[in-house]
Amino acid sequence: MSNFPSVKAKDFIKVIENLGFYLDRQKGSHAIYKDSQGLRVVVPIHSGKDIKPGTLMGMIQDIGIDKKTFFELLGK
């Protein structure tokens, strides 16, 4: 998993918003995004820090796409 490019929360949010997710609520540094199909993903927002690879992999699974598709949408 160390071959993942670094991804910040704001970049992850741009990708999921393009996929139709919207901010449902936020508590502290965790934002909960949902889509119309009922999928939910929790995004840890820590400015200036990258999302850890294991956490990122889980978040990608939560949005229902594979990592190859995610990184194509991200543009990295």
PDB file of N, CA and C in Angstrom:
ATOM      1  N   MET A   1       0.807  -1.199   0.000  1.00  0.00           N
ATOM      2  CA  MET A   1       0.000   0.000   0.000  1.00  0.00           C
ATOM      3  C   MET A   1       0.849   1.262   0.000  1.00  0.00           C
ATOM      4  N   SER A   2       2.126   1.125   0.185  1.00  0.00           N
ATOM      5  CA  SER A   2       2.979   2.302   0.234  1.00  0.00           C
ATOM      6  C   SER A   2       3.177   2.934  -1.142  1.00  0.00           C
ATOM      7  N   ASN A   3       2.693   2.265  -2.207  1.00  0.00           N
ATOM      8  CA  ASN A   3       2.831   2.844  -3.545  1.00  0.00           C
ATOM      9  C   ASN A   3       1.678   3.780  -3.878  1.00  0.00           C
ATOM     10  N   PHE A   4       0.819   4.092  -2.911  1.00  0.00           N
ATOM     11  CA  PHE A   4      -0.267   5.045  -3.116  1.00  0.00           C
ATOM     12  C   PHE A   4       0.305   6.451  -3.214  1.00  0.00           C
ATOM     13  N   PRO A   5      -0.211   7.259  -4.132  1.00  0.00           N
ATOM     14  CA  PRO A   5       0.162   8.677  -4.089  1.00  0.00           C
ATOM     15  C   PRO A   5      -0.484   9.324  -2.859  1.00  0.00           C
ATOM     16  N   SER A   6       0.102  10.394  -2.382  1.00  0.00           N
ATOM     17  CA  SER A   6      -0.468  11.053  -1.205  1.00  0.00           C
ATOM     18  C   SER A   6      -1.783  11.732  -1.587  1.00  0.00           C
ATOM     19  N   VAL A   7      -2.770  11.616  -0.701  1.00  0.00           N
ATOM     20  CA  VAL A   7      -4.091  12.196  -0.945  1.00  0.00           C
ATOM     21  C   VAL A   7      -4.495  12.982   0.298  1.00  0.00           C
ATOM     22  N   LYS A   8      -4.859  14.223   0.096  1.00  0.00           N
ATOM     23  CA  LYS A   8      -5.349  15.061   1.177  1.00  0.00           C
ATOM     24  C   LYS A   8      -6.874  14.998   1.193  1.00  0.00           C
ATOM     25  N   ALA A   9      -7.461  15.334   2.326  1.00  0.00           N
ATOM     26  CA  ALA A   9      -8.915  15.265   2.483  1.00  0.00           C
ATOM     27  C   ALA A   9      -9.631  16.110   1.440  1.00  0.00           C
ATOM     28  N   LYS A  10      -9.117  17.312   1.156  1.00  0.00           N
ATOM     29  CA  LYS A  10      -9.800  18.195   0.199  1.00  0.00           C
ATOM     30  C   LYS A  10      -9.823  17.575  -1.199  1.00  0.00           C
ATOM     31  N   ASP A  11      -8.761  16.839  -1.581  1.00  0.00           N
ATOM     32  CA  ASP A  11      -8.732  16.183  -2.887  1.00  0.00           C
ATOM     33  C   ASP A  11      -9.717  15.017  -2.927  1.00  0.00           C
ATOM     34  N   PHE A  12      -9.796  14.265  -1.833  1.00  0.00           N
ATOM     35  CA  PHE A  12     -10.745  13.154  -1.745  1.00  0.00           C
ATOM     36  C   PHE A  12     -12.171  13.685  -1.855  1.00  0.00           C
ATOM     37  N   ILE A  13     -12.439  14.786  -1.175  1.00  0.00           N
ATOM     38  CA  ILE A  13     -13.783  15.383  -1.190  1.00  0.00           C
ATOM     39  C   ILE A  13     -14.158  15.845  -2.593  1.00  0.00           C
ATOM     40  N   LYS A  14     -13.218  16.419  -3.336  1.00  0.00           N
ATOM     41  CA  LYS A  14     -13.507  16.842  -4.716  1.00  0.00           C
ATOM     42  C   LYS A  14     -13.953  15.660  -5.563  1.00  0.00           C
ATOM     43  N   VAL A  15     -13.263  14.529  -5.411  1.00  0.00           N
ATOM     44  CA  VAL A  15     -13.604  13.332  -6.184  1.00  0.00           C
ATOM     45  C   VAL A  15     -14.996  12.834  -5.814  1.00  0.00           C
ATOM     46  N   ILE A  16     -15.282  12.716  -4.515  1.00  0.00           N
ATOM     47  CA  ILE A  16     -16.581  12.153  -4.139  1.00  0.00           C
ATOM     48  C   ILE A  16     -17.732  13.105  -4.443  1.00  0.00           C
ATOM     49  N   GLU A  17     -17.488  14.405  -4.392  1.00  0.00           N
ATOM     50  CA  GLU A  17     -18.550  15.347  -4.776  1.00  0.00           C
ATOM     51  C   GLU A  17     -18.860  15.222  -6.259  1.00  0.00           C
ATOM     52  N   ASN A  18     -17.845  14.963  -7.072  1.00  0.00           N
ATOM     53  CA  ASN A  18     -18.078  14.733  -8.507  1.00  0.00           C
ATOM     54  C   ASN A  18     -18.851  13.438  -8.745  1.00  0.00           C
ATOM     55  N   LEU A  19     -18.771  12.507  -7.794  1.00  0.00           N
ATOM     56  CA  LEU A  19     -19.507  11.241  -7.893  1.00  0.00           C
ATOM     57  C   LEU A  19     -20.926  11.358  -7.336  1.00  0.00           C
ATOM     58  N   GLY A  20     -21.294  12.525  -6.837  1.00  0.00           N
ATOM     59  CA  GLY A  20     -22.649  12.742  -6.349  1.00  0.00           C
ATOM     60  C   GLY A  20     -22.816  12.696  -4.841  1.00  0.00           C
ATOM     61  N   PHE A  21     -21.722  12.637  -4.102  1.00  0.00           N
ATOM     62  CA  PHE A  21     -21.818  12.654  -2.646  1.00  0.00           C
ATOM     63  C   PHE A  21     -22.011  14.089  -2.169  1.00  0.00           C
ATOM     64  N   TYR A  22     -22.685  14.242  -1.045  1.00  0.00           N
ATOM     65  CA  TYR A  22     -22.895  15.561  -0.452  1.00  0.00           C
ATOM     66  C   TYR A  22     -22.609  15.480   1.044  1.00  0.00           C
ATOM     67  N   LEU A  23     -22.264  16.625   1.615  1.00  0.00           N
ATOM     68  CA  LEU A  23     -21.966  16.690   3.050  1.00  0.00           C
ATOM     69  C   LEU A  23     -23.271  16.536   3.817  1.00  0.00           C
ATOM     70  N   ASP A  24     -23.361  15.483   4.607  1.00  0.00           N
ATOM     71  CA  ASP A  24     -24.558  15.240   5.414  1.00  0.00           C
ATOM     72  C   ASP A  24     -24.433  15.954   6.750  1.00  0.00           C
ATOM     73  N   ARG A  25     -23.297  15.757   7.406  1.00  0.00           N
ATOM     74  CA  ARG A  25     -23.055  16.423   8.684  1.00  0.00           C
ATOM     75  C   ARG A  25     -21.565  16.343   9.009  1.00  0.00           C
ATOM     76  N   GLN A  26     -21.167  17.112  10.015  1.00  0.00           N
ATOM     77  CA  GLN A  26     -19.783  17.079  10.455  1.00  0.00           C
ATOM     78  C   GLN A  26     -19.750  17.166  11.968  1.00  0.00           C
ATOM     79  N   LYS A  27     -18.896  16.352  12.558  1.00  0.00           N
ATOM     80  CA  LYS A  27     -18.687  16.409  14.006  1.00  0.00           C
ATOM     81  C   LYS A  27     -17.188  16.459  14.248  1.00  0.00           C
ATOM     82  N   GLY A  28     -16.724  17.573  14.729  1.00  0.00           N
ATOM     83  CA  GLY A  28     -15.295  17.746  14.947  1.00  0.00           C
ATOM     84  C   GLY A  28     -14.551  17.718  13.625  1.00  0.00           C
ATOM     85  N   SER A  29     -13.546  16.854  13.547  1.00  0.00           N
ATOM     86  CA  SER A  29     -12.733  16.793  12.334  1.00  0.00           C
ATOM     87  C   SER A  29     -13.172  15.680  11.388  1.00  0.00           C
ATOM     88  N   HIS A  30     -14.375  15.133  11.588  1.00  0.00           N
ATOM     89  CA  HIS A  30     -14.869  14.068  10.722  1.00  0.00           C
ATOM     90  C   HIS A  30     -16.145  14.511  10.009  1.00  0.00           C
ATOM     91  N   ALA A  31     -16.081  14.522   8.680  1.00  0.00           N
ATOM     92  CA  ALA A  31     -17.230  14.898   7.861  1.00  0.00           C
ATOM     93  C   ALA A  31     -17.863  13.633   7.304  1.00  0.00           C
ATOM     94  N   ILE A  32     -19.183  13.562   7.359  1.00  0.00           N
ATOM     95  CA  ILE A  32     -19.912  12.404   6.847  1.00  0.00           C
ATOM     96  C   ILE A  32     -20.569  12.806   5.535  1.00  0.00           C
ATOM     97  N   TYR A  33     -20.200  12.105   4.482  1.00  0.00           N
ATOM     98  CA  TYR A  33     -20.744  12.350   3.148  1.00  0.00           C
ATOM     99  C   TYR A  33     -21.641  11.186   2.769  1.00  0.00           C
ATOM    100  N   LYS A  34     -22.755  11.496   2.093  1.00  0.00           N
ATOM    101  CA  LYS A  34     -23.686  10.470   1.624  1.00  0.00           C
ATOM    102  C   LYS A  34     -23.999  10.718   0.157  1.00  0.00           C
ATOM    103  N   ASP A  35     -24.545   9.670  -0.482  1.00  0.00           N
ATOM    104  CA  ASP A  35     -25.043   9.844  -1.846  1.00  0.00           C
ATOM    105  C   ASP A  35     -26.493   9.389  -1.903  1.00  0.00           C
ATOM    106  N   SER A  36     -27.119   9.528  -3.055  1.00  0.00           N
ATOM    107  CA  SER A  36     -28.540   9.221  -3.205  1.00  0.00           C
ATOM    108  C   SER A  36     -28.845   7.728  -3.081  1.00  0.00           C
ATOM    109  N   GLN A  37     -27.838   6.874  -3.236  1.00  0.00           N
ATOM    110  CA  GLN A  37     -28.041   5.429  -3.144  1.00  0.00           C
ATOM    111  C   GLN A  37     -27.869   4.912  -1.711  1.00  0.00           C
ATOM    112  N   GLY A  38     -27.560   5.794  -0.792  1.00  0.00           N
ATOM    113  CA  GLY A  38     -27.418   5.397   0.599  1.00  0.00           C
ATOM    114  C   GLY A  38     -26.000   5.058   1.016  1.00  0.00           C
ATOM    115  N   LEU A  39     -25.030   5.212   0.134  1.00  0.00           N
ATOM    116  CA  LEU A  39     -23.631   4.978   0.515  1.00  0.00           C
ATOM    117  C   LEU A  39     -23.180   6.105   1.433  1.00  0.00           C
ATOM    118  N   ARG A  40     -22.303   5.766   2.367  1.00  0.00           N
ATOM    119  CA  ARG A  40     -21.820   6.745   3.339  1.00  0.00           C
ATOM    120  C   ARG A  40     -20.322   6.581   3.506  1.00  0.00           C
ATOM    121  N   VAL A  41     -19.623   7.702   3.611  1.00  0.00           N
ATOM    122  CA  VAL A  41     -18.185   7.664   3.856  1.00  0.00           C
ATOM    123  C   VAL A  41     -17.841   8.764   4.859  1.00  0.00           C
ATOM    124  N   VAL A  42     -16.977   8.423   5.799  1.00  0.00           N
ATOM    125  CA  VAL A  42     -16.508   9.380   6.798  1.00  0.00           C
ATOM    126  C   VAL A  42     -15.134   9.870   6.357  1.00  0.00           C
ATOM    127  N   VAL A  43     -14.999  11.192   6.244  1.00  0.00           N
ATOM    128  CA  VAL A  43     -13.737  11.783   5.789  1.00  0.00           C
ATOM    129  C   VAL A  43     -13.075  12.503   6.961  1.00  0.00           C
ATOM    130  N   PRO A  44     -11.883  12.042   7.377  1.00  0.00           N
ATOM    131  CA  PRO A  44     -11.161  12.752   8.441  1.00  0.00           C
ATOM    132  C   PRO A  44     -10.496  13.996   7.854  1.00  0.00           C
ATOM    133  N   ILE A  45     -10.822  15.142   8.402  1.00  0.00           N
ATOM    134  CA  ILE A  45     -10.295  16.398   7.862  1.00  0.00           C
ATOM    135  C   ILE A  45      -9.252  16.954   8.827  1.00  0.00           C
ATOM    136  N   HIS A  46      -7.998  16.771   8.450  1.00  0.00           N
ATOM    137  CA  HIS A  46      -6.872  17.288   9.224  1.00  0.00           C
ATOM    138  C   HIS A  46      -6.016  18.078   8.237  1.00  0.00           C
ATOM    139  N   SER A  47      -6.144  19.386   8.259  1.00  0.00           N
ATOM    140  CA  SER A  47      -5.520  20.220   7.240  1.00  0.00           C
ATOM    141  C   SER A  47      -4.006  20.011   7.179  1.00  0.00           C
ATOM    142  N   GLY A  48      -3.533  19.906   5.952  1.00  0.00           N
ATOM    143  CA  GLY A  48      -2.106  19.752   5.722  1.00  0.00           C
ATOM    144  C   GLY A  48      -1.578  18.341   5.838  1.00  0.00           C
ATOM    145  N   LYS A  49      -2.411  17.395   6.271  1.00  0.00           N
ATOM    146  CA  LYS A  49      -1.953  16.015   6.443  1.00  0.00           C
ATOM    147  C   LYS A  49      -2.565  15.118   5.381  1.00  0.00           C
ATOM    148  N   ASP A  50      -1.793  14.115   4.978  1.00  0.00           N
ATOM    149  CA  ASP A  50      -2.281  13.125   4.024  1.00  0.00           C
ATOM    150  C   ASP A  50      -3.136  12.097   4.752  1.00  0.00           C
ATOM    151  N   ILE A  51      -4.081  11.520   4.018  1.00  0.00           N
ATOM    152  CA  ILE A  51      -4.873  10.425   4.568  1.00  0.00           C
ATOM    153  C   ILE A  51      -3.982   9.182   4.544  1.00  0.00           C
ATOM    154  N   LYS A  52      -3.945   8.440   5.634  1.00  0.00           N
ATOM    155  CA  LYS A  52      -3.102   7.244   5.705  1.00  0.00           C
ATOM    156  C   LYS A  52      -3.591   6.200   4.703  1.00  0.00           C
ATOM    157  N   PRO A  53      -2.679   5.423   4.119  1.00  0.00           N
ATOM    158  CA  PRO A  53      -3.054   4.460   3.068  1.00  0.00           C
ATOM    159  C   PRO A  53      -4.154   3.481   3.466  1.00  0.00           C
ATOM    160  N   GLY A  54      -4.096   2.938   4.667  1.00  0.00           N
ATOM    161  CA  GLY A  54      -5.126   1.988   5.096  1.00  0.00           C
ATOM    162  C   GLY A  54      -6.492   2.645   5.222  1.00  0.00           C
ATOM    163  N   THR A  55      -6.502   3.847   5.762  1.00  0.00           N
ATOM    164  CA  THR A  55      -7.745   4.608   5.892  1.00  0.00           C
ATOM    165  C   THR A  55      -8.290   4.951   4.511  1.00  0.00           C
ATOM    166  N   LEU A  56      -7.405   5.376   3.621  1.00  0.00           N
ATOM    167  CA  LEU A  56      -7.810   5.725   2.262  1.00  0.00           C
ATOM    168  C   LEU A  56      -8.422   4.527   1.543  1.00  0.00           C
ATOM    169  N   MET A  57      -7.824   3.365   1.694  1.00  0.00           N
ATOM    170  CA  MET A  57      -8.341   2.158   1.046  1.00  0.00           C
ATOM    171  C   MET A  57      -9.756   1.849   1.533  1.00  0.00           C
ATOM    172  N   GLY A  58      -9.979   1.973   2.835  1.00  0.00           N
ATOM    173  CA  GLY A  58     -11.310   1.750   3.390  1.00  0.00           C
ATOM    174  C   GLY A  58     -12.318   2.763   2.878  1.00  0.00           C
ATOM    175  N   MET A  59     -11.894   4.012   2.754  1.00  0.00           N
ATOM    176  CA  MET A  59     -12.784   5.057   2.255  1.00  0.00           C
ATOM    177  C   MET A  59     -13.143   4.814   0.792  1.00  0.00           C
ATOM    178  N   ILE A  60     -12.184   4.354   0.005  1.00  0.00           N
ATOM    179  CA  ILE A  60     -12.446   4.046  -1.406  1.00  0.00           C
ATOM    180  C   ILE A  60     -13.459   2.907  -1.507  1.00  0.00           C
ATOM    181  N   GLN A  61     -13.318   1.905  -0.654  1.00  0.00           N
ATOM    182  CA  GLN A  61     -14.298   0.805  -0.640  1.00  0.00           C
ATOM    183  C   GLN A  61     -15.671   1.314  -0.231  1.00  0.00           C
ATOM    184  N   ASP A  62     -15.729   2.252   0.707  1.00  0.00           N
ATOM    185  CA  ASP A  62     -17.002   2.796   1.176  1.00  0.00           C
ATOM    186  C   ASP A  62     -17.769   3.524   0.071  1.00  0.00           C
ATOM    187  N   ILE A  63     -17.046   4.141  -0.873  1.00  0.00           N
ATOM    188  CA  ILE A  63     -17.748   4.872  -1.933  1.00  0.00           C
ATOM    189  C   ILE A  63     -18.112   3.972  -3.114  1.00  0.00           C
ATOM    190  N   GLY A  64     -17.706   2.714  -3.058  1.00  0.00           N
ATOM    191  CA  GLY A  64     -18.172   1.740  -4.027  1.00  0.00           C
ATOM    192  C   GLY A  64     -17.444   1.707  -5.362  1.00  0.00           C
ATOM    193  N   ILE A  65     -16.194   2.149  -5.386  1.00  0.00           N
ATOM    194  CA  ILE A  65     -15.402   2.045  -6.618  1.00  0.00           C
ATOM    195  C   ILE A  65     -14.075   1.372  -6.278  1.00  0.00           C
ATOM    196  N   ASP A  66     -13.337   0.965  -7.321  1.00  0.00           N
ATOM    197  CA  ASP A  66     -12.030   0.357  -7.056  1.00  0.00           C
ATOM    198  C   ASP A  66     -10.957   1.447  -7.038  1.00  0.00           C
ATOM    199  N   LYS A  67      -9.785   1.092  -6.509  1.00  0.00           N
ATOM    200  CA  LYS A  67      -8.741   2.119  -6.338  1.00  0.00           C
ATOM    201  C   LYS A  67      -8.218   2.646  -7.662  1.00  0.00           C
ATOM    202  N   LYS A  68      -8.187   1.808  -8.701  1.00  0.00           N
ATOM    203  CA  LYS A  68      -7.723   2.273 -10.013  1.00  0.00           C
ATOM    204  C   LYS A  68      -8.635   3.387 -10.531  1.00  0.00           C
ATOM    205  N   THR A  69      -9.946   3.175 -10.425  1.00  0.00           N
ATOM    206  CA  THR A  69     -10.910   4.185 -10.861  1.00  0.00           C
ATOM    207  C   THR A  69     -10.770   5.456 -10.029  1.00  0.00           C
ATOM    208  N   PHE A  70     -10.592   5.293  -8.717  1.00  0.00           N
ATOM    209  CA  PHE A  70     -10.449   6.461  -7.846  1.00  0.00           C
ATOM    210  C   PHE A  70      -9.255   7.313  -8.265  1.00  0.00           C
ATOM    211  N   PHE A  71      -8.106   6.676  -8.477  1.00  0.00           N
ATOM    212  CA  PHE A  71      -6.913   7.452  -8.816  1.00  0.00           C
ATOM    213  C   PHE A  71      -6.999   8.051 -10.223  1.00  0.00           C
ATOM    214  N   GLU A  72      -7.770   7.430 -11.121  1.00  0.00           N
ATOM    215  CA  GLU A  72      -8.013   8.048 -12.430  1.00  0.00           C
ATOM    216  C   GLU A  72      -8.848   9.315 -12.243  1.00  0.00           C
ATOM    217  N   LEU A  73      -9.885   9.252 -11.396  1.00  0.00           N
ATOM    218  CA  LEU A  73     -10.709  10.427 -11.130  1.00  0.00           C
ATOM    219  C   LEU A  73      -9.916  11.507 -10.411  1.00  0.00           C
ATOM    220  N   LEU A  74      -9.002  11.082  -9.558  1.00  0.00           N
ATOM    221  CA  LEU A  74      -8.171  12.028  -8.807  1.00  0.00           C
ATOM    222  C   LEU A  74      -7.165  12.709  -9.732  1.00  0.00           C
ATOM    223  N   GLY A  75      -6.761  12.009 -10.778  1.00  0.00           N
ATOM    224  CA  GLY A  75      -5.785  12.567 -11.715  1.00  0.00           C
ATOM    225  C   GLY A  75      -4.363  12.367 -11.288  1.00  0.00           C
ATOM    226  N   LYS A  76      -4.091  11.314 -10.482  1.00  0.00           N
ATOM    227  CA  LYS A  76      -2.715  11.032 -10.049  1.00  0.00           C
ATOM    228  C   LYS A  76      -2.276   9.688 -10.560  1.00  0.00           C
TER     229      LYS A  76
END
